[in-house]
Structure formats: structure tokens, C-alpha cells
Coordinates of C-alpha atoms and ligand atoms in Angstrom, one line a residue:
M2 CA 10.3 21.5 1.7
L3 CA 7.1 20.2 0.2
D4 CA 3.9 21.3 1.9
I5 CA 1.4 18.9 3.4
I6 CA -2.2 19.8 4.1
H7 CA -4.1 17.8 6.7
H8 CA -7.7 17.5 5.8
G9 CA -8.4 15.3 8.8
G10 CA -6.7 13.1 11.4
A11 CA -4.4 15.9 12.4
T12 CA -5.8 16.8 15.8
G13 CA -8.0 13.8 16.4
V14 CA -7.6 10.1 15.9
T15 CA -10.1 9.6 13.1
G16 CA -10.7 11.1 9.6
S17 CA -7.1 10.7 8.4
C18 CA -6.6 12.5 5.1
H19 CA -3.3 14.2 4.1
Q20 CA -2.5 15.9 0.9
L21 CA 1.1 16.2 -0.2
I22 CA 1.5 19.2 -2.5
L23 CA 4.0 18.3 -5.2
N24 CA 3.5 21.6 -7.1
S25 CA 0.7 23.9 -8.0
E26 CA -0.8 21.3 -10.4
H27 CA 0.0 18.0 -8.8
S28 CA -0.6 16.5 -5.4
L29 CA -1.0 13.1 -3.7
L30 CA -3.6 12.1 -1.2
I31 CA -2.8 9.8 1.6
D32 CA -5.9 8.1 3.1
C33 CA -9.4 9.4 3.1
G34 CA -11.0 8.4 6.4
L35 CA -14.2 8.9 8.2
F36 CA -14.6 11.0 11.3
Q37 CA -15.9 8.9 14.2
G38 CA -16.9 9.3 17.9
E39 CA -16.0 12.7 19.4
D40 CA -14.3 13.8 16.2
A41 CA -17.5 13.6 14.2
E42 CA -19.5 16.8 14.1
K43 CA -23.2 16.9 14.7
D44 CA -23.8 18.2 11.2
S45 CA -21.9 15.3 9.8
F46 CA -23.2 15.5 6.2
A47 CA -21.1 18.7 5.6
Q48 CA -18.1 17.1 7.2
L49 CA -18.3 14.1 5.0
Q50 CA -18.3 16.0 1.8
I51 CA -14.9 16.4 0.1
E52 CA -14.6 20.2 0.5
F53 CA -11.1 20.6 -1.1
D54 CA -10.1 20.9 -4.7
I55 CA -9.3 17.4 -5.9
S56 CA -8.4 18.4 -9.5
T57 CA -4.6 18.2 -8.7
V58 CA -4.8 14.8 -7.0
Q59 CA -2.7 12.3 -9.0
A60 CA -3.4 9.3 -6.8
L61 CA -4.9 8.3 -3.5
I62 CA -2.7 6.1 -1.5
I63 CA -4.3 3.9 1.2
T64 CA -2.2 2.9 4.3
H65 CA -4.8 0.4 5.5
V66 CA -8.5 -0.4 5.4
H67 CA -9.7 0.8 8.8
I68 CA -12.7 2.9 8.3
D69 CA -11.1 6.0 9.8
H70 CA -8.6 5.8 6.9
V71 CA -10.8 4.8 4.0
G72 CA -14.4 5.6 5.0
R73 CA -14.7 8.8 3.0
L74 CA -13.7 7.0 -0.2
P75 CA -17.3 6.9 -1.5
Y76 CA -17.5 10.7 -1.1
L77 CA -14.2 11.1 -2.9
L78 CA -15.6 9.1 -5.8
A79 CA -18.8 11.0 -5.7
A80 CA -16.8 14.2 -5.9
G81 CA -15.4 12.9 -9.2
F82 CA -12.1 11.4 -8.3
K83 CA -11.0 9.1 -11.2
G84 CA -7.4 8.6 -10.4
P85 CA -5.7 5.4 -9.1
I86 CA -6.4 4.2 -5.6
I87 CA -3.0 2.6 -4.6
C88 CA -2.7 0.1 -1.8
S89 CA -0.9 -3.1 -0.9
E90 CA -2.0 -6.4 -2.3
P91 CA -3.8 -7.6 0.9
S92 CA -5.5 -4.3 1.3
A93 CA -6.8 -4.6 -2.3
K94 CA -8.6 -7.8 -1.2
L95 CA -10.0 -6.3 2.0
L96 CA -11.0 -2.8 0.7
P97 CA -14.1 -3.8 -1.3
L98 CA -15.5 -5.5 1.8
V99 CA -14.9 -2.5 4.0
I100 CA -16.4 -0.1 1.4
E101 CA -19.5 -2.3 0.9
D102 CA -20.2 -2.2 4.6
A103 CA -19.5 1.6 4.8
L104 CA -21.8 2.2 1.9
K105 CA -24.6 0.2 3.5
I106 CA -24.2 1.9 6.9
G107 CA -23.7 5.5 5.9
F108 CA -24.4 6.1 2.2
T109 CA -27.1 4.0 0.6
R110 CA -28.9 0.7 0.8
N111 CA -29.7 0.8 -2.9
A112 CA -28.1 -2.5 -4.2
Q113 CA -27.7 -1.2 -7.7
L114 CA -25.8 1.9 -6.5
I115 CA -23.6 -0.2 -4.3
Q116 CA -22.8 -2.4 -7.2
R117 CA -21.9 0.5 -9.4
F118 CA -19.7 2.0 -6.7
Q119 CA -17.9 -1.4 -6.2
E120 CA -17.3 -1.7 -9.9
Q121 CA -15.8 1.8 -10.1
L122 CA -13.7 1.1 -7.1
K123 CA -12.3 -2.1 -8.5
Q124 CA -11.3 -0.3 -11.7
Q125 CA -9.4 2.3 -9.8
I126 CA -7.6 0.1 -7.3
V127 CA -4.0 -0.4 -8.1
S128 CA -2.3 -2.9 -5.9
V129 CA 1.4 -2.5 -5.4
P130 CA 3.7 -5.2 -3.9
Y131 CA 5.5 -4.2 -0.6
G132 CA 9.0 -2.8 -1.0
K133 CA 8.8 -1.9 -4.7
W134 CA 9.0 1.6 -6.1
H135 CA 6.0 2.7 -8.1
R136 CA 5.8 5.9 -10.1
V137 CA 2.8 8.1 -9.4
A138 CA 3.6 11.3 -11.1
H139 CA 6.0 12.2 -13.9
N140 CA 5.9 15.5 -15.8
T141 CA 8.0 18.4 -16.9
I142 CA 8.2 19.6 -13.3
G143 CA 9.5 16.4 -11.8
T144 CA 8.9 12.8 -10.7
A145 CA 7.3 11.3 -7.7
R146 CA 7.6 7.6 -6.7
I147 CA 6.1 5.8 -3.8
K148 CA 7.0 2.6 -1.9
L149 CA 4.8 0.7 0.5
K150 CA 6.4 -0.9 3.5
R151 CA 4.8 -3.2 6.1
A152 CA 3.4 -1.4 9.1
G153 CA 2.3 -4.4 11.2
H154 CA -1.0 -2.8 12.2
I155 CA -3.6 -4.9 10.5
L156 CA -3.1 -7.3 7.5
G157 CA -2.3 -5.2 4.4
S158 CA -1.3 -2.1 6.4
C159 CA 1.7 -0.1 5.2
Y160 CA 3.6 3.1 5.7
V161 CA 4.3 5.1 2.6
E162 CA 7.6 6.4 1.4
V163 CA 7.4 9.2 -1.2
A164 CA 10.5 10.1 -3.2
C165 CA 10.2 13.4 -5.1
Q166 CA 12.7 14.9 -7.5
A167 CA 12.3 18.3 -9.1
A168 CA 13.2 18.2 -12.8
E169 CA 14.8 21.7 -13.0
T170 CA 16.8 21.8 -9.8
N171 CA 17.2 18.1 -9.4
E172 CA 16.3 18.7 -5.8
K173 CA 15.2 15.6 -3.9
E174 CA 12.9 15.2 -1.0
R175 CA 11.7 12.1 0.8
I176 CA 8.6 12.0 2.9
V177 CA 7.2 9.2 5.0
F178 CA 3.6 8.8 6.1
S179 CA 3.4 6.3 8.9
G180 CA -0.3 5.5 8.6
D181 CA -1.1 3.5 11.8
L182 CA 2.0 1.6 13.0
G183 CA 1.6 -1.8 14.7
A184 CA 3.1 -2.9 17.9
P185 CA 6.0 -5.4 17.7
H186 CA 5.1 -9.0 18.7
A187 CA 1.5 -8.5 17.5
P188 CA 0.0 -11.9 16.7
L189 CA 0.0 -12.8 13.0
L190 CA 1.9 -9.8 11.7
P191 CA 5.6 -9.1 11.4
A192 CA 6.8 -6.0 13.2
P193 CA 7.4 -2.8 11.1
K194 CA 10.9 -2.0 10.2
S195 CA 11.9 1.7 10.0
P196 CA 12.7 3.3 6.7
H197 CA 16.3 4.0 5.8
C198 CA 15.8 7.8 5.9
C199 CA 13.4 10.6 5.3
D200 CA 13.3 14.4 5.3
Q201 CA 9.8 14.8 6.6
L202 CA 7.9 12.3 8.7
V203 CA 4.1 12.4 9.3
L204 CA 3.9 10.2 12.4
E205 CA 0.8 8.8 14.1
S206 CA 0.7 9.4 17.9
T207 CA -2.3 7.5 19.1
Y208 CA -0.4 6.0 22.1
G209 CA 2.3 8.7 22.2
N210 CA 1.9 8.9 26.0
R211 CA 1.4 5.2 26.8
T212 CA 3.2 1.9 27.1
H213 CA 1.4 -1.4 26.4
P214 CA 1.8 -4.5 28.6
D215 CA 3.7 -7.1 26.7
R216 CA 2.2 -10.0 24.8
R217 CA 2.9 -12.5 27.6
Q218 CA 0.9 -10.4 30.1
R219 CA -2.0 -10.0 27.7
R220 CA -2.1 -13.8 27.1
A221 CA -2.1 -14.4 30.9
V222 CA -5.2 -12.1 31.3
L223 CA -6.9 -13.8 28.4
R224 CA -6.1 -17.3 29.9
K225 CA -7.4 -16.3 33.3
A226 CA -10.7 -15.1 31.8
I227 CA -11.1 -18.4 30.1
E228 CA -10.3 -20.4 33.2
Q229 CA -12.9 -18.5 35.0
A230 CA -15.5 -19.2 32.3
L231 CA -14.6 -22.9 32.5
A232 CA -14.9 -23.0 36.2
N233 CA -18.3 -21.1 36.3
G234 CA -19.8 -22.4 33.1
G235 CA -19.9 -18.8 31.9
T236 CA -19.4 -16.8 28.8
V237 CA -16.6 -14.4 28.1
M238 CA -18.2 -11.6 26.0
V239 CA -15.6 -9.7 23.9
P240 CA -16.9 -6.6 22.2
A241 CA -14.6 -6.3 19.2
F242 CA -14.1 -4.6 15.9
S243 CA -14.3 -6.7 12.7
I244 CA -10.9 -6.2 11.2
G245 CA -7.6 -6.9 12.9
R246 CA -8.4 -7.3 16.6
T247 CA -10.9 -10.2 16.1
Q248 CA -8.4 -12.2 14.0
E249 CA -5.5 -11.5 16.5
L250 CA -7.7 -12.7 19.3
L251 CA -8.7 -15.9 17.5
Y252 CA -5.0 -16.5 16.8
E253 CA -4.2 -16.1 20.5
L254 CA -7.1 -18.2 21.6
E255 CA -6.0 -21.0 19.3
G256 CA -2.6 -20.8 20.9
I257 CA -3.9 -20.9 24.4
I258 CA -6.2 -23.8 23.8
H259 CA -3.4 -25.7 22.0
E260 CA -1.0 -25.2 24.9
A261 CA -3.6 -26.2 27.5
K262 CA -4.1 -29.7 26.0
N263 CA -6.6 -30.3 28.7
H264 CA -9.9 -32.1 28.0
Q265 CA -11.9 -29.5 29.7
W266 CA -10.5 -26.8 27.4
S267 CA -11.8 -28.7 24.4
T268 CA -15.3 -28.1 25.6
L269 CA -14.8 -24.4 25.3
E270 CA -16.6 -22.9 22.3
I271 CA -15.2 -19.8 20.5
I272 CA -18.0 -18.0 18.8
V273 CA -17.7 -15.2 16.2
D274 CA -21.1 -13.7 16.2
S275 CA -20.6 -11.2 13.4
P276 CA -21.1 -12.0 9.7
L277 CA -18.7 -9.2 8.8
A278 CA -16.0 -10.3 11.1
A279 CA -16.4 -13.8 9.8
R280 CA -16.0 -12.6 6.2
F281 CA -12.8 -10.7 7.2
T282 CA -11.5 -13.7 9.0
K283 CA -12.0 -15.7 5.8
V284 CA -10.0 -13.2 3.8
Y285 CA -7.3 -13.2 6.5
R286 CA -7.1 -17.0 6.0
E287 CA -6.7 -16.6 2.3
L288 CA -3.8 -14.1 2.9
K289 CA -1.6 -16.6 4.7
P290 CA 1.5 -15.7 2.7
Y291 CA 1.4 -12.3 4.5
W292 CA 1.4 -13.8 8.0
D293 CA 4.5 -13.7 10.2
D294 CA 7.0 -16.5 10.8
E295 CA 5.4 -17.7 14.0
A296 CA 2.0 -18.1 12.3
Q297 CA 3.7 -19.9 9.4
K298 CA 5.3 -22.3 11.9
R299 CA 1.9 -23.1 13.3
L300 CA 0.7 -23.8 9.7
T301 CA 3.5 -26.2 8.9
R302 CA 2.7 -28.1 12.1
G303 CA -0.7 -28.7 10.7
R304 CA -2.5 -26.3 13.0
H305 CA -5.2 -23.9 11.7
P306 CA -4.8 -20.7 13.7
L307 CA -7.9 -19.0 12.3
N308 CA -10.0 -22.0 11.6
F309 CA -9.8 -24.4 14.5
A310 CA -12.2 -27.1 15.5
S311 CA -14.0 -25.2 18.3
L312 CA -14.5 -22.1 16.3
Y313 CA -18.1 -21.3 15.3
T314 CA -19.5 -18.5 13.2
V315 CA -23.0 -17.2 13.7
E316 CA -24.6 -15.9 10.6
S317 CA -28.4 -15.2 10.6
H318 CA -30.2 -13.1 13.2
T319 CA -32.3 -16.1 14.3
E320 CA -29.1 -18.1 14.9
H321 CA -27.8 -15.1 16.9
E322 CA -30.9 -15.0 19.1
Q323 CA -30.7 -18.7 19.7
T324 CA -27.0 -18.4 20.6
V325 CA -27.7 -15.7 23.2
E326 CA -30.4 -17.8 24.8
Y327 CA -28.4 -21.0 24.7
L328 CA -25.4 -19.4 26.4
A329 CA -27.4 -17.5 28.9
K330 CA -29.2 -20.7 30.0
T331 CA -27.0 -23.7 29.6
G332 CA -23.8 -22.8 31.4
R333 CA -21.7 -24.0 28.6
P334 CA -18.4 -22.2 28.7
A335 CA -17.8 -20.0 25.7
V336 CA -16.0 -17.0 24.4
V337 CA -18.2 -14.8 22.2
I338 CA -16.7 -12.1 19.9
A339 CA -19.3 -9.6 18.6
A340 CA -19.4 -6.1 17.4
S341 CA -19.6 -3.2 18.1
G342 CA -16.2 -2.7 19.8
M343 CA -17.5 0.0 22.1
C344 CA -20.9 -1.6 22.8
A345 CA -22.6 1.2 20.9
G346 CA -25.0 -1.1 19.0
G347 CA -24.5 -4.4 17.2
R348 CA -25.1 -7.9 18.3
I349 CA -23.0 -7.6 21.5
M350 CA -25.9 -5.6 23.0
N351 CA -28.2 -8.7 23.2
Y352 CA -25.5 -10.6 25.0
L353 CA -24.9 -7.8 27.5
K354 CA -28.6 -7.5 28.2
A355 CA -29.0 -11.2 28.7
M356 CA -25.8 -11.8 30.7
L357 CA -24.5 -8.7 32.5
G358 CA -26.7 -9.5 35.4
D359 CA -25.2 -12.9 36.0
A360 CA -22.0 -13.3 37.9
R361 CA -21.0 -16.4 35.9
H362 CA -20.2 -14.3 32.9
Q363 CA -17.5 -11.8 32.1
V364 CA -17.0 -8.9 29.8
L365 CA -13.5 -8.6 28.3
F366 CA -12.6 -5.3 26.7
V367 CA -9.7 -5.5 24.2
G368 CA -10.0 -2.0 22.8
Y369 CA -10.4 1.6 23.6
Q370 CA -13.8 2.6 24.9
G371 CA -14.8 6.1 23.8
A372 CA -16.3 8.6 26.3
G373 CA -20.1 8.4 26.4
T374 CA -20.4 4.8 25.1
P375 CA -22.0 2.0 27.1
G376 CA -18.7 0.2 26.8
R377 CA -17.0 3.0 28.7
A378 CA -19.7 2.9 31.4
I379 CA -19.3 -0.9 31.9
Q380 CA -15.5 -0.5 32.1
Q381 CA -15.7 2.4 34.5
Y382 CA -18.3 1.1 36.9
G383 CA -17.6 -2.6 36.6
Q384 CA -19.0 -5.3 38.8
G385 CA -21.5 -3.8 41.3
G386 CA -22.3 -0.9 39.0
W387 CA -25.0 -0.5 36.4
V388 CA -25.4 0.6 32.8
E389 CA -28.2 1.9 30.7
I390 CA -28.8 0.0 27.5
D391 CA -31.8 0.8 25.3
G392 CA -33.3 2.9 28.1
Q393 CA -33.1 0.0 30.5
R394 CA -31.1 0.0 33.7
I395 CA -29.0 -3.2 33.9
D396 CA -27.0 -4.2 37.0
I397 CA -23.5 -5.4 36.3
N398 CA -22.9 -8.6 38.2
A399 CA -20.6 -10.1 35.5
G400 CA -16.9 -9.7 35.9
V401 CA -15.3 -6.9 33.9
T402 CA -11.7 -7.0 32.6
S403 CA -9.7 -4.9 30.2
I404 CA -6.6 -5.7 28.2
S405 CA -5.1 -2.7 26.5
G406 CA -2.5 -4.3 24.3
Y407 CA -4.7 -5.7 21.5
S408 CA -5.2 -2.4 19.9
A409 CA -2.5 -3.1 17.3
H410 CA -1.0 0.3 17.7
A411 CA 2.6 1.1 18.4
D412 CA 3.1 2.6 21.9
Q413 CA 5.4 5.4 22.9
R414 CA 8.6 3.3 22.8
D415 CA 7.7 1.8 19.4
L416 CA 7.0 5.2 17.9
L417 CA 10.4 6.6 19.2
N418 CA 12.1 3.5 17.8
F419 CA 10.6 4.1 14.4
V420 CA 12.5 7.4 14.3
K421 CA 15.6 6.1 16.2
R422 CA 16.2 3.2 13.9
M423 CA 16.4 5.3 10.7
R424 CA 19.9 5.8 9.4
R425 CA 19.2 9.5 8.7
W426 CA 16.6 11.1 11.0
P427 CA 14.0 13.5 9.6
H428 CA 14.4 17.2 10.1
T429 CA 10.7 17.8 10.3
I430 CA 8.1 15.6 12.1
R431 CA 4.4 16.3 11.9
L432 CA 2.5 14.5 14.7
V433 CA -1.0 13.4 13.7
H434 CA -3.6 10.9 14.7
G435 CA -3.5 11.4 18.5
D436 CA -5.3 13.4 21.1
Q437 CA -3.6 16.5 22.4
T438 CA -1.9 14.9 25.5
A439 CA -0.6 12.0 23.4
R440 CA 0.8 14.4 20.8
E441 CA 2.4 16.8 23.3
T442 CA 4.0 13.9 25.3
L443 CA 5.4 12.4 22.2
K444 CA 6.6 15.7 21.0
S445 CA 8.7 16.4 24.1
E446 CA 10.1 12.8 24.1
L447 CA 11.2 13.3 20.4
E448 CA 12.7 16.7 21.2
S449 CA 14.8 15.3 24.0
L450 CA 15.8 12.4 21.7
Y451 CA 17.1 14.8 19.1
K452 CA 18.8 17.0 21.8
R453 CA 20.7 14.1 23.1
K454 CA 22.0 13.5 19.6
G455 CA 22.8 17.2 19.2
M456 CA 20.4 17.4 16.3
R457 CA 17.7 19.9 15.3
V458 CA 14.1 19.0 14.6
T459 CA 11.0 20.9 13.9
I460 CA 7.9 19.2 15.3
M461 CA 4.5 20.3 14.3
S462 CA 1.7 19.0 16.4
Ligands
ZN524 ZN1 -6.0 1.7 12.0

């Protein structure tokens, strides 16, 4: 059995980085993510450095472009990694945008340096079509091939199948790295299909102990929030991350507005107040061939799911300030999507400061709120409570709602199905990318699944 070293993302949900040891001189790296939130150490500089030997790494394979899976790429390049960076075709389009942003935030503001990095990155990116085998190592000791399959998490996301064959013994082993798996019925993306088989499975477990409400329930909550905004002349503030969730939400909003066919609904403005989210939305639009069947149907009917008439993008900071003031004063019903997703900085803060005190407005959380963030405080204390923003105490009179299903992660049932639907189940499962409770719960669920089948499994968590 081939060894796998987890350099990150094994005990927490961020910093994903796994090294598959093919032999003493060859290895593959799967993801190279940034540690965030509680996983990040105080002395983060040391944590960011690539502290392991990269001389054996034949290739880096990227499962998707979320920062907790690709954010340490600049450090990997700085450490001298010259090998191919393999990813799906949509990821190859999204990755340079993500890295540019990551460089600006955490690495350097020097435009020349950023440019150099980007050029190097573009030279090393190798995009591989979904479902096709691609050879990553071939030498006297053996061969390793990889195949990327759709993971339904964000556009371009994949899970990775690695097929290894030792030259001398002809011994074969198949390893699957799940990356982040999406939930079925996610807007825009087709659901992931399980691989045929594997020997070892590295499985994410973010929601290993939870079940999401279904899409219909989520849409109902979203619809209700909008109806309230229309009735009160209020704004629905949605703190959201740039990639994935924002586009899913826009897609759902277009659907809800289209169904309503009501004149009042056409007065509703949908505002994306984040230049970065707007850039990602643009690339999402260019990647239509990768959308799912439902989205394709909307297109053939002449609809524009990510570019509809009432959608506005706010670019400059002046424009942003004007929008905050305009919405706070006019009572024009609107939905505003702005970063950061956990209200820990970004443009959403100005909206919150201007509108939390007014009962006409609402905050709608569509993602996980980390402990210690203002987002968590608003979610926890809700209407009638208060929150401290920039040292200022702000009373919460606005409504507060949370929808948990837009996180684009498979829940417990989906994770179990991923294993169940394989023809031949893995004998070893390594649970990663989940907190301890999630991993332990999923572990016991998987164990009883195997037991019922009378099969043995080793689960490392
Ligand atoms: Zn992700």
C-alpha cells in the first residue's frame, strides 16, 4: 500500500496538502492550500513556508481553486517547484485570478513580482480534460497516471483518481483523492458520480456529521427573505465568498425572479458589490459548457442565469459608498452580495454598519460562520442583540436568517453514497478535511456500512 503524507488539511478543514509517495524518488502532491481561521497559527509565516522536501514531487494536482486548496502555491513556487500544475480546464481559467488575489493579500503588492509569478504559473499549468487518463510519472520503477472526475463542488472542481503500477512486480494500486465533494442538486453543477473502484480513498468529511436541507427548502427561505424586503423596502445583505456560492446564489435568484413573474419583483435589484466576485462570475459565464443540464435548459430558453437584467455590479470604492448610502436611505428593495463571507472585513462591513440598526433590512447567511467572527456574533445573537464592529457597538434590529445548504459540500449521506456507489469499495479510507466530531461521526457510519456488508475497512482519521 502506497504511503500518503498529509502536510495539511488532515485534522482541520483548511490547508489541504497531501503527498502520495510513489517510491523513494517520486511523489505526487495533491493540493497546496492555505490555513485559515482557527487552523492558522499565530506565527503564520513559518506555517506558510513549504517545510517538506519537494525534490521528489513529479507534479502538483489541484482539485479546485478555493484558497484552502491552492493558497500556498506561491510558496511552493518560491521553494523552487518547477513541475507541472495539473488541473481541470475550468480550473486553469480560474486559478490565475485566485492566485493574483492571494498574492495581493498575503504575499506582495509589487506589481512586477505579481506579473512574474503569474507568468511562471501559466507556464506550469497543465489543463487536463475530465475523464481522460494522463500520465504523470514513468520510469524504471513504474508508471503513475491520473484522471480528473467532476466533483460538483465549484466550477472546475474534481476528484483525482491515481492509478499506479510497479514495473518489477506489476503490482497495481488505485488511490482516489476526493478533494471537496459537492452536494447533489447544487445549482449550475452536475452531481459527482462515484469512481468505479479504488484501494485507498482520501475522503473529505466537512459535513460528516450533518445533513443539509434540500434545495427546495433553501429556495423557500431565500424567497421569503426577498418577499420581506419587497414588503419593507429593505435590503437583504448576503455576506458571501467570491467563488462558487455567489454564482449559485445568483443562479437561484434568477430562477426565483423568473418564476414570480410579478411586476413588483422586477423592481428588485440584485447587487454584487465585489469586483473579485464579479470577475469570477464573468469567468463562470464563459464556462457555460461546464454547466449542468438544468442551466443549459435555461440558456436555450433565452434566459441569462448569471447575467440578468436586474443584476448590477459595483466596482469602485466611491460607487460602493454611494450604494450603501442609497440603499440605507431610499427604501428600494435589494439583495446585496458582498464579501467577506464571515463579516471579518470587506465591503459587507459598511452595509452592516449602515443597516443592522434598521428593522427593514435583513442579513442572510449562506455559509459557515467561524467562531470569533462578527458573522458568528450576528448569527448567534440575532435581532435584539448587538455586535461590535470596528470597536463600535451596533444594535441588531435587522432580521437575521441562515441557510445552511449553499455551502456546496456533500453532507453525510452524500459522502456515504460516494463510497456505496463504487463497484469495489476501498479497503482503506483516510478521513481528512473535517473537524474532529465530523470525522468521528463519519468514521462510525462508514464502519457500520462495511460491517453490514461483511467487509473489512481500515479508517484513519
Ligand atoms: Zn472547497
